[in-house]
């Protein structure tokens, strides 16, 4: 079958229309994002939870001291010693420890006992000079790389996506691990509990719950160490970057997933007045008024779950319907690295079904069947990494793209096929960057971060923003459309510091200072 130019041009035009976001729609989407932010700040139970972190200020860059950090991800455990040197400088020493598959499937208590052992080993090896004078032992910040809803500085409900022995029988989307602070000398109690509302529970089990498990108690008591704060990586990225860059007001992650954290006026955090720290918040508002602040973890991947403004295509709807949790994380499914390759794959398969893509390639029936079997492999046949490589291909005949197509599966292609594939990748990638910029713009406008010639540095990290071609440039183009070129120049993307390590240690420092003030 030979595709005529009109057929080809019509297919490309249709795709461009599907993935384009008209300039006149930008402010409509932006304002809806702000409305969702406000709802999440006001009361519980909304798609975008706007989680209070109970971090009431950012560092100045002048702080000194030595603090520890625990960074728990899905594969590795990292333990860090961070020496704050003042003058916006720090030093970090770290060790990584593997989390085995057996531990992921074991009892939660076994995993945390293992973590405690790793921390003790790290302290013995890297902290032989003894804990800093006047700190009452080693203070630790714990980065939990999963969504955590805090009810106080040291207490949070965490969404754990690794099924432990204790939680495997719970018929809920995300088994819950709840950290309940008892007292500094007791450290934490870990409570497992099913969530009745999906990703985040709205109530906190009491410390006396029968399912309580010891968390770091005996091992860390032996080395005089206390976990004083729980954070997520996005919050950590903002705090860590602000230590070295006082203009950093927003922290963003654009990688496999996406999230944002920023500093909000404490007076806007209406739902916090019903929480465990309500009295503390009232006192801060009374003392500091509109100058009282708190860092907010937006968990903005759930923006527009109600399908109000995001310009979804049929490919987005298919991806969502076939996902593990349909009708959730709508924003994330359109902009994050986990999903972009799959959106592109769905579009490419549609072009094959229309007889547009690979139509001029000579192949037998068996070859055609094998090709279809390959391209029907969800989240495997075409990855975001493939998109990145194709968009980077500037060779005259797109020979790099040809090699990519021939590597996982011997897929012959014409130059026009490769041009079409590159165009699909460009459209999916550009839309992701545009929507990402709208999220940034919503925070900037909501907080008036560039009002009066102010400059806003946005700390960004993640594989998309670091490695995907033209991602930051496309975001900047969108910001120019929204704010105008001159104002958009005052929104500066800077590389985020190590949020999971340095950020966690800094939050431990801030929490320790806050606790000292409360004594």
XYZ file of C-alpha atoms in Angstrom:
519
model
C 0.000 0.000 0.000
C 1.292 3.447 -0.894
C 0.277 6.452 1.158
C -0.513 9.541 -0.866
C 0.686 12.954 0.224
C -2.837 14.196 1.066
C -3.387 11.169 3.348
C -0.082 11.734 5.084
C -0.587 15.492 5.438
C -4.092 14.984 6.817
C -2.832 12.541 9.448
C -0.083 14.952 10.549
C -2.490 17.900 10.679
C -4.939 15.902 12.782
C -2.214 14.967 15.270
C -0.991 18.557 15.484
C -4.505 19.719 16.260
C -5.002 17.001 18.906
C -1.810 17.808 20.792
C -1.759 21.576 20.385
C -2.729 23.815 23.299
C -3.950 27.148 21.869
C -2.589 30.307 23.464
C -6.114 31.382 24.407
C -6.490 28.193 26.504
C -3.374 28.756 28.612
C -4.902 31.156 31.135
C -8.073 29.072 31.396
C -6.046 26.021 32.411
C -3.831 28.096 34.704
C -6.769 29.592 36.592
C -8.323 26.140 37.076
C -5.033 24.921 38.546
C -5.081 27.817 41.025
C -8.670 26.984 41.991
C -7.639 23.402 42.705
C -4.708 24.600 44.792
C -7.029 26.808 46.847
C -9.503 23.975 47.423
C -6.730 21.703 48.631
C -5.446 24.370 51.021
C -8.907 24.956 52.458
C -10.195 21.495 53.332
C -9.283 17.835 53.123
C -10.597 15.352 50.593
C -9.706 17.039 47.306
C -7.804 15.488 44.413
C -4.871 17.865 44.864
C -4.218 17.523 48.604
C -1.803 20.467 49.107
C -0.129 18.635 51.963
C 1.198 20.811 54.805
C 4.792 19.935 55.694
C 4.909 21.898 58.967
C 8.181 23.413 57.811
C 7.656 27.035 58.805
C 10.708 28.616 57.242
C 13.497 28.004 54.778
C 17.185 28.050 55.713
C 19.209 31.244 55.454
C 22.392 29.649 54.158
C 24.240 30.774 57.288
C 23.410 27.714 59.403
C 26.188 25.433 60.608
C 26.117 21.965 62.095
C 26.173 18.299 61.192
C 22.997 16.333 60.509
C 22.099 12.957 59.053
C 19.650 11.925 56.367
C 17.966 8.654 55.442
C 16.780 8.388 51.842
C 14.462 5.431 51.287
C 13.493 4.721 47.683
C 12.162 1.695 45.869
C 15.556 0.085 45.229
C 18.247 1.566 47.430
C 18.663 2.996 50.883
C 21.024 5.939 51.217
C 22.393 7.276 54.497
C 24.091 10.682 54.446
C 26.108 12.886 56.756
C 25.722 16.552 55.823
C 28.087 19.145 57.281
C 26.561 22.608 57.003
C 29.456 25.067 56.680
C 27.558 28.346 56.510
C 28.042 30.856 53.678
C 25.628 28.717 51.570
C 28.085 25.799 51.484
C 27.932 22.202 52.658
C 29.762 18.889 52.433
C 28.139 15.475 52.145
C 29.357 11.954 52.864
C 27.073 9.081 51.947
C 26.736 5.317 51.670
C 24.218 3.264 49.689
C 22.696 -0.010 50.834
C 20.713 -2.386 48.644
C 17.120 -3.231 49.557
C 16.711 -6.857 48.518
C 13.587 -8.297 46.941
C 13.215 -10.454 50.053
C 13.050 -7.357 52.245
C 10.441 -5.751 49.981
C 8.231 -8.796 50.487
C 9.052 -9.295 54.168
C 7.341 -7.821 57.209
C 7.548 -4.043 57.442
C 9.284 -4.418 60.806
C 12.066 -6.436 59.165
C 12.724 -3.687 56.632
C 12.887 -0.976 59.268
C 15.139 -3.103 61.454
C 17.433 -3.418 58.429
C 17.380 0.358 57.921
C 18.221 0.892 61.579
C 21.167 -1.450 61.246
C 22.432 0.415 58.181
C 22.178 3.739 60.010
C 24.098 2.351 62.976
C 26.792 0.992 60.650
C 27.015 4.336 58.859
C 27.377 6.276 62.101
C 30.125 3.942 63.274
C 32.023 4.369 59.991
C 31.429 8.020 59.136
C 30.768 9.779 62.406
C 33.705 8.722 64.553
C 34.195 12.341 65.632
C 31.061 12.036 67.746
C 27.740 13.847 67.499
C 27.826 17.653 67.494
C 27.858 19.376 70.863
C 24.579 20.949 71.890
C 22.411 18.925 69.464
C 21.493 16.204 71.929
C 22.719 13.440 69.666
C 22.483 12.922 65.935
C 19.371 14.466 64.395
C 18.052 12.683 61.318
C 15.768 13.742 58.479
C 13.995 10.852 56.758
C 13.137 11.167 53.062
C 10.254 8.861 52.285
C 10.097 8.790 48.493
C 6.378 8.126 48.409
C 3.464 10.493 49.090
C 3.231 11.420 52.774
C 0.410 13.372 54.376
C 1.655 15.144 57.490
C -0.429 15.907 60.543
C 2.512 17.517 62.335
C 6.201 18.092 61.732
C 7.107 14.554 62.824
C 3.924 12.658 62.017
C 2.770 11.615 58.590
C 0.638 9.129 56.714
C 2.689 7.560 53.970
C 1.505 5.847 50.802
C 3.666 2.764 50.440
C 3.726 1.133 47.011
C 5.786 -1.876 48.145
C 3.530 -4.548 49.583
C 4.755 -5.810 52.933
C 3.701 -8.983 54.683
C 1.505 -7.074 57.133
C -0.402 -5.174 54.470
C -0.744 -7.661 51.654
C -4.222 -8.719 52.764
C -5.610 -5.178 52.702
C -7.867 -4.698 49.691
C -6.899 -1.065 49.081
C -4.997 0.678 46.277
C -2.147 1.802 48.533
C -1.424 0.129 51.887
C -0.663 2.773 54.475
C 2.252 3.172 56.829
C 1.624 5.805 59.477
C 4.463 7.425 61.398
C 3.292 8.550 64.812
C 5.656 10.636 66.922
C 5.639 9.726 70.608
C 8.502 11.745 72.090
C 12.101 12.569 71.130
C 13.529 9.784 73.264
C 11.046 7.231 71.959
C 11.609 8.166 68.318
C 8.719 6.885 66.198
C 6.155 4.158 66.185
C 5.295 2.682 62.810
C 1.661 1.739 62.377
C 0.249 -0.187 59.453
C -3.361 0.536 58.610
C -5.585 0.187 55.550
C -6.754 3.384 53.932
C -10.462 3.769 53.367
C -10.036 6.598 50.886
C -7.346 5.377 48.520
C -4.009 7.114 48.249
C -4.341 9.230 51.393
C -6.168 8.649 54.620
C -7.977 11.495 56.299
C -7.615 10.140 59.828
C -4.571 9.062 61.803
C -4.491 5.859 63.898
C -3.734 6.513 67.549
C -0.271 5.758 68.922
C -1.782 2.968 71.011
C -3.027 1.040 67.981
C -2.402 -2.680 68.408
C -0.615 -2.836 65.065
C 2.174 -0.538 66.261
C 5.679 -1.630 65.299
C 8.963 -0.420 66.736
C 10.681 1.992 64.350
C 14.431 2.458 64.800
C 14.022 2.299 68.574
C 16.726 0.129 70.137
C 19.348 0.370 67.358
C 19.230 4.151 67.136
C 19.021 4.634 70.877
C 22.336 2.814 71.111
C 23.997 5.379 68.843
C 22.133 8.388 70.309
C 20.276 9.283 67.122
C 16.751 10.557 66.670
C 14.581 10.888 63.579
C 13.099 14.377 63.950
C 11.470 14.986 60.556
C 9.892 13.165 57.617
C 9.926 14.792 54.182
C 9.509 13.884 50.535
C 12.098 14.484 47.828
C 10.334 17.482 46.279
C 10.175 19.370 49.561
C 13.793 18.447 50.133
C 14.797 19.796 46.723
C 13.275 23.185 47.562
C 14.875 23.371 51.020
C 18.301 22.192 49.832
C 18.414 24.600 46.908
C 17.298 27.496 49.072
C 20.300 26.925 51.349
C 22.605 27.716 48.392
C 20.233 30.073 46.534
C 18.050 32.433 48.558
C 15.874 33.204 45.507
C 14.663 29.587 45.210
C 10.942 29.682 46.017
C 9.652 26.582 44.226
C 10.871 22.994 44.011
C 9.862 20.758 41.105
C 10.432 17.161 40.048
C 9.974 16.192 36.407
C 11.048 12.590 36.050
C 9.275 9.243 36.123
C 6.671 11.103 38.155
C 6.131 14.779 38.912
C 5.505 16.981 41.929
C 5.908 20.541 43.197
C 6.549 22.221 46.532
C 6.479 25.933 47.353
C 6.203 28.368 50.249
C 2.622 29.375 51.083
C 1.246 31.991 53.459
C 0.313 30.238 56.681
C -2.968 32.121 56.763
C -4.042 30.332 53.577
C -3.638 26.898 55.210
C -7.151 26.835 56.635
C -7.339 23.071 57.088
C -4.274 23.135 59.368
C -6.271 24.915 62.041
C -7.982 21.566 62.703
C -4.765 19.556 62.883
C -2.465 18.468 65.696
C -0.363 21.624 65.374
C -3.307 24.045 65.271
C -2.201 25.884 68.415
C 1.322 26.321 67.049
C -0.082 27.714 63.802
C -2.380 30.136 65.640
C 0.553 31.381 67.697
C 2.673 31.923 64.588
C -0.147 33.775 62.859
C -0.633 35.952 65.932
C 3.084 36.713 66.151
C 4.014 37.066 62.466
C 0.736 37.772 60.651
C 1.015 37.575 56.861
C 4.773 36.952 57.187
C 4.096 33.489 58.659
C 4.781 30.824 56.051
C 4.749 27.073 55.509
C 6.199 24.853 52.783
C 3.430 23.004 50.930
C 3.835 19.687 49.134
C 1.246 19.986 46.363
C 1.196 16.406 44.984
C 0.053 18.159 41.825
C 0.009 15.026 39.681
C -3.718 14.824 40.454
C -4.566 18.200 38.903
C -7.795 18.063 36.864
C -8.757 14.527 37.821
C -12.326 15.713 37.189
C -11.527 16.298 33.497
C -12.423 19.996 33.443
C -9.708 21.741 31.426
C -6.828 19.488 30.406
C -6.864 18.905 26.626
C -6.923 15.120 26.599
C -6.715 13.174 23.354
C -8.176 9.748 22.663
C -4.723 8.376 23.437
C -4.812 9.936 26.910
C -8.220 8.430 27.585
C -7.026 4.988 26.477
C -3.908 5.218 28.631
C -5.948 6.262 31.657
C -8.610 3.572 31.188
C -5.942 0.861 30.919
C -3.891 2.134 33.877
C -3.785 0.500 37.304
C -5.708 3.427 38.820
C -8.013 5.057 36.245
C -9.287 8.601 36.803
C -6.348 9.465 39.052
C -3.118 11.423 38.492
C -4.510 13.062 35.341
C -1.815 15.757 35.128
C 1.013 13.318 35.807
C -0.205 10.971 33.067
C 0.189 13.782 30.517
C 3.601 15.128 31.522
C 5.750 12.537 33.310
C 8.404 10.222 31.992
C 6.510 7.113 32.987
C 3.729 7.858 30.515
C 5.027 9.971 27.607
C 6.467 7.031 25.689
C 3.215 5.133 26.056
C 1.172 8.085 24.742
C 3.478 8.238 21.716
C 3.190 4.462 21.229
C -0.608 4.666 21.175
C -0.440 7.410 18.546
C 2.021 5.408 16.432
C -0.127 2.269 16.623
C -3.125 4.352 15.539
C -1.132 5.556 12.516
C -0.290 1.945 11.677
C -3.961 0.993 11.914
C -4.811 3.819 9.520
C -2.300 2.471 7.024
C -0.144 5.601 7.324
C 2.943 4.427 9.233
C 5.168 1.719 7.674
C 2.684 1.425 4.808
C 5.425 1.578 2.154
C 7.611 -1.042 3.846
C 7.640 -4.370 2.026
C 6.936 -7.212 4.440
C 5.313 -10.632 4.434
C 2.351 -11.726 6.511
C 4.539 -13.259 9.250
C 6.668 -10.122 9.444
C 3.550 -7.960 9.671
C 2.165 -10.140 12.476
C 5.432 -9.983 14.444
C 5.559 -6.215 13.978
C 2.066 -5.816 15.386
C 2.843 -8.090 18.323
C 5.876 -5.969 19.124
C 4.119 -2.602 18.922
C 1.197 -3.870 21.010
C 3.465 -4.289 24.048
C 2.301 -1.611 26.474
C 5.038 0.435 28.230
C 7.697 -1.643 26.463
C 7.622 -1.124 22.700
C 8.248 2.625 22.837
C 9.757 4.361 25.856
C 10.224 8.003 26.779
C 13.963 7.373 26.341
C 13.250 6.476 22.692
C 11.336 9.721 22.287
C 14.265 11.678 23.702
C 16.712 10.031 21.312
C 14.452 10.577 18.286
C 13.889 14.246 19.118
C 17.674 14.669 19.379
C 18.265 13.170 15.942
C 19.485 15.891 13.558
C 21.045 13.603 10.922
C 19.832 14.338 7.366
C 18.124 10.953 6.912
C 17.316 10.427 10.588
C 19.754 7.521 10.684
C 19.835 7.516 14.503
C 16.079 7.010 14.484
C 16.483 4.240 11.939
C 18.949 2.518 14.266
C 16.540 2.865 17.213
C 13.792 1.202 15.196
C 16.076 -1.637 14.174
C 17.545 -2.309 17.625
C 14.734 -3.791 19.756
C 12.861 -5.153 16.766
C 13.954 -5.309 13.169
C 11.584 -2.604 11.969
C 12.395 -1.373 8.466
C 11.284 2.201 7.770
C 11.267 4.849 5.103
C 12.523 8.379 5.648
C 8.917 9.574 5.733
C 8.110 6.993 8.437
C 10.977 8.295 10.526
C 9.920 11.899 9.991
C 6.404 11.017 11.125
C 7.703 9.241 14.234
C 9.855 12.234 15.078
C 6.864 14.549 14.645
C 4.757 12.450 17.022
C 7.539 12.584 19.622
C 7.822 16.350 19.196
C 4.088 16.825 19.692
C 3.892 14.651 22.809
C 7.068 16.190 24.279
C 6.050 19.778 23.537
C 2.617 19.318 25.102
C 4.215 17.867 28.247
C 6.537 20.861 28.565
C 3.680 23.307 27.946
C 1.493 21.753 30.643
C 4.442 21.604 33.029
C 5.008 25.320 32.513
C 1.336 25.967 33.272
C 1.789 24.281 36.645
C 4.778 26.516 37.348
C 2.863 29.595 36.198
C -0.044 28.743 38.498
C 2.259 28.755 41.543
C 4.052 31.928 40.421
C 0.804 33.802 39.842
C -0.866 32.517 43.005
C 2.043 33.671 45.167
C 2.910 36.802 43.151
C 6.491 35.577 42.958
C 7.615 37.976 40.214
C 5.549 40.962 41.302
C 7.451 44.231 41.602
C 10.473 43.081 39.619
C 11.141 40.174 41.981
C 13.040 37.156 40.665
C 11.827 33.620 41.260
C 14.305 30.762 41.001
C 12.600 27.421 40.389
C 14.640 24.434 41.569
C 14.084 21.577 39.120
C 15.296 17.998 38.996
C 14.414 14.750 37.251
C 15.338 12.943 34.049
C 12.840 14.825 31.874
C 14.066 18.288 32.727
C 17.710 17.197 32.806
C 17.884 14.980 29.721
C 14.856 15.418 27.475
C 15.770 17.762 24.587
C 14.236 21.249 24.575
C 12.089 20.564 27.662
C 13.184 23.636 29.636
C 13.251 25.803 26.489
C 9.663 24.849 25.679
C 8.607 25.584 29.250
C 10.193 29.019 28.972
C 8.349 29.660 25.682
C 5.042 28.954 27.417
C 5.913 31.226 30.341
C 6.634 34.008 27.836
C 3.171 33.553 26.325
C 1.574 33.843 29.761
C 3.592 36.587 31.444
C 5.269 38.337 28.534
C 8.947 38.044 27.673
C 10.308 40.521 30.214
C 8.445 39.110 33.212
C 9.103 35.514 32.143
C 12.846 36.219 32.250
C 12.509 36.644 36.006
C 11.395 33.013 36.335
C 14.709 31.184 36.280
C 15.072 27.410 36.268
C 18.006 26.264 38.370
C 19.239 22.753 39.028
C 17.932 21.483 42.361
C 20.350 20.430 45.049
C 20.186 16.934 46.522
C 16.742 17.049 48.101
C 16.661 13.506 49.446
C 20.008 13.862 51.205
C 20.967 17.484 51.832
C 17.335 18.561 51.946
C 16.425 15.957 54.555
C 19.406 16.938 56.718
C 18.444 20.609 56.479
C 14.867 19.849 57.487
C 16.254 17.923 60.463
C 18.179 21.083 61.352
C 15.080 23.275 60.976
C 12.974 20.826 63.009
C 15.582 20.711 65.768
C 15.640 24.490 65.967
C 11.836 24.608 66.051
C 11.710 22.015 68.816
C 14.300 24.000 70.801
C 12.171 27.143 70.480
C 9.116 25.262 71.719
C 10.869 23.950 74.836
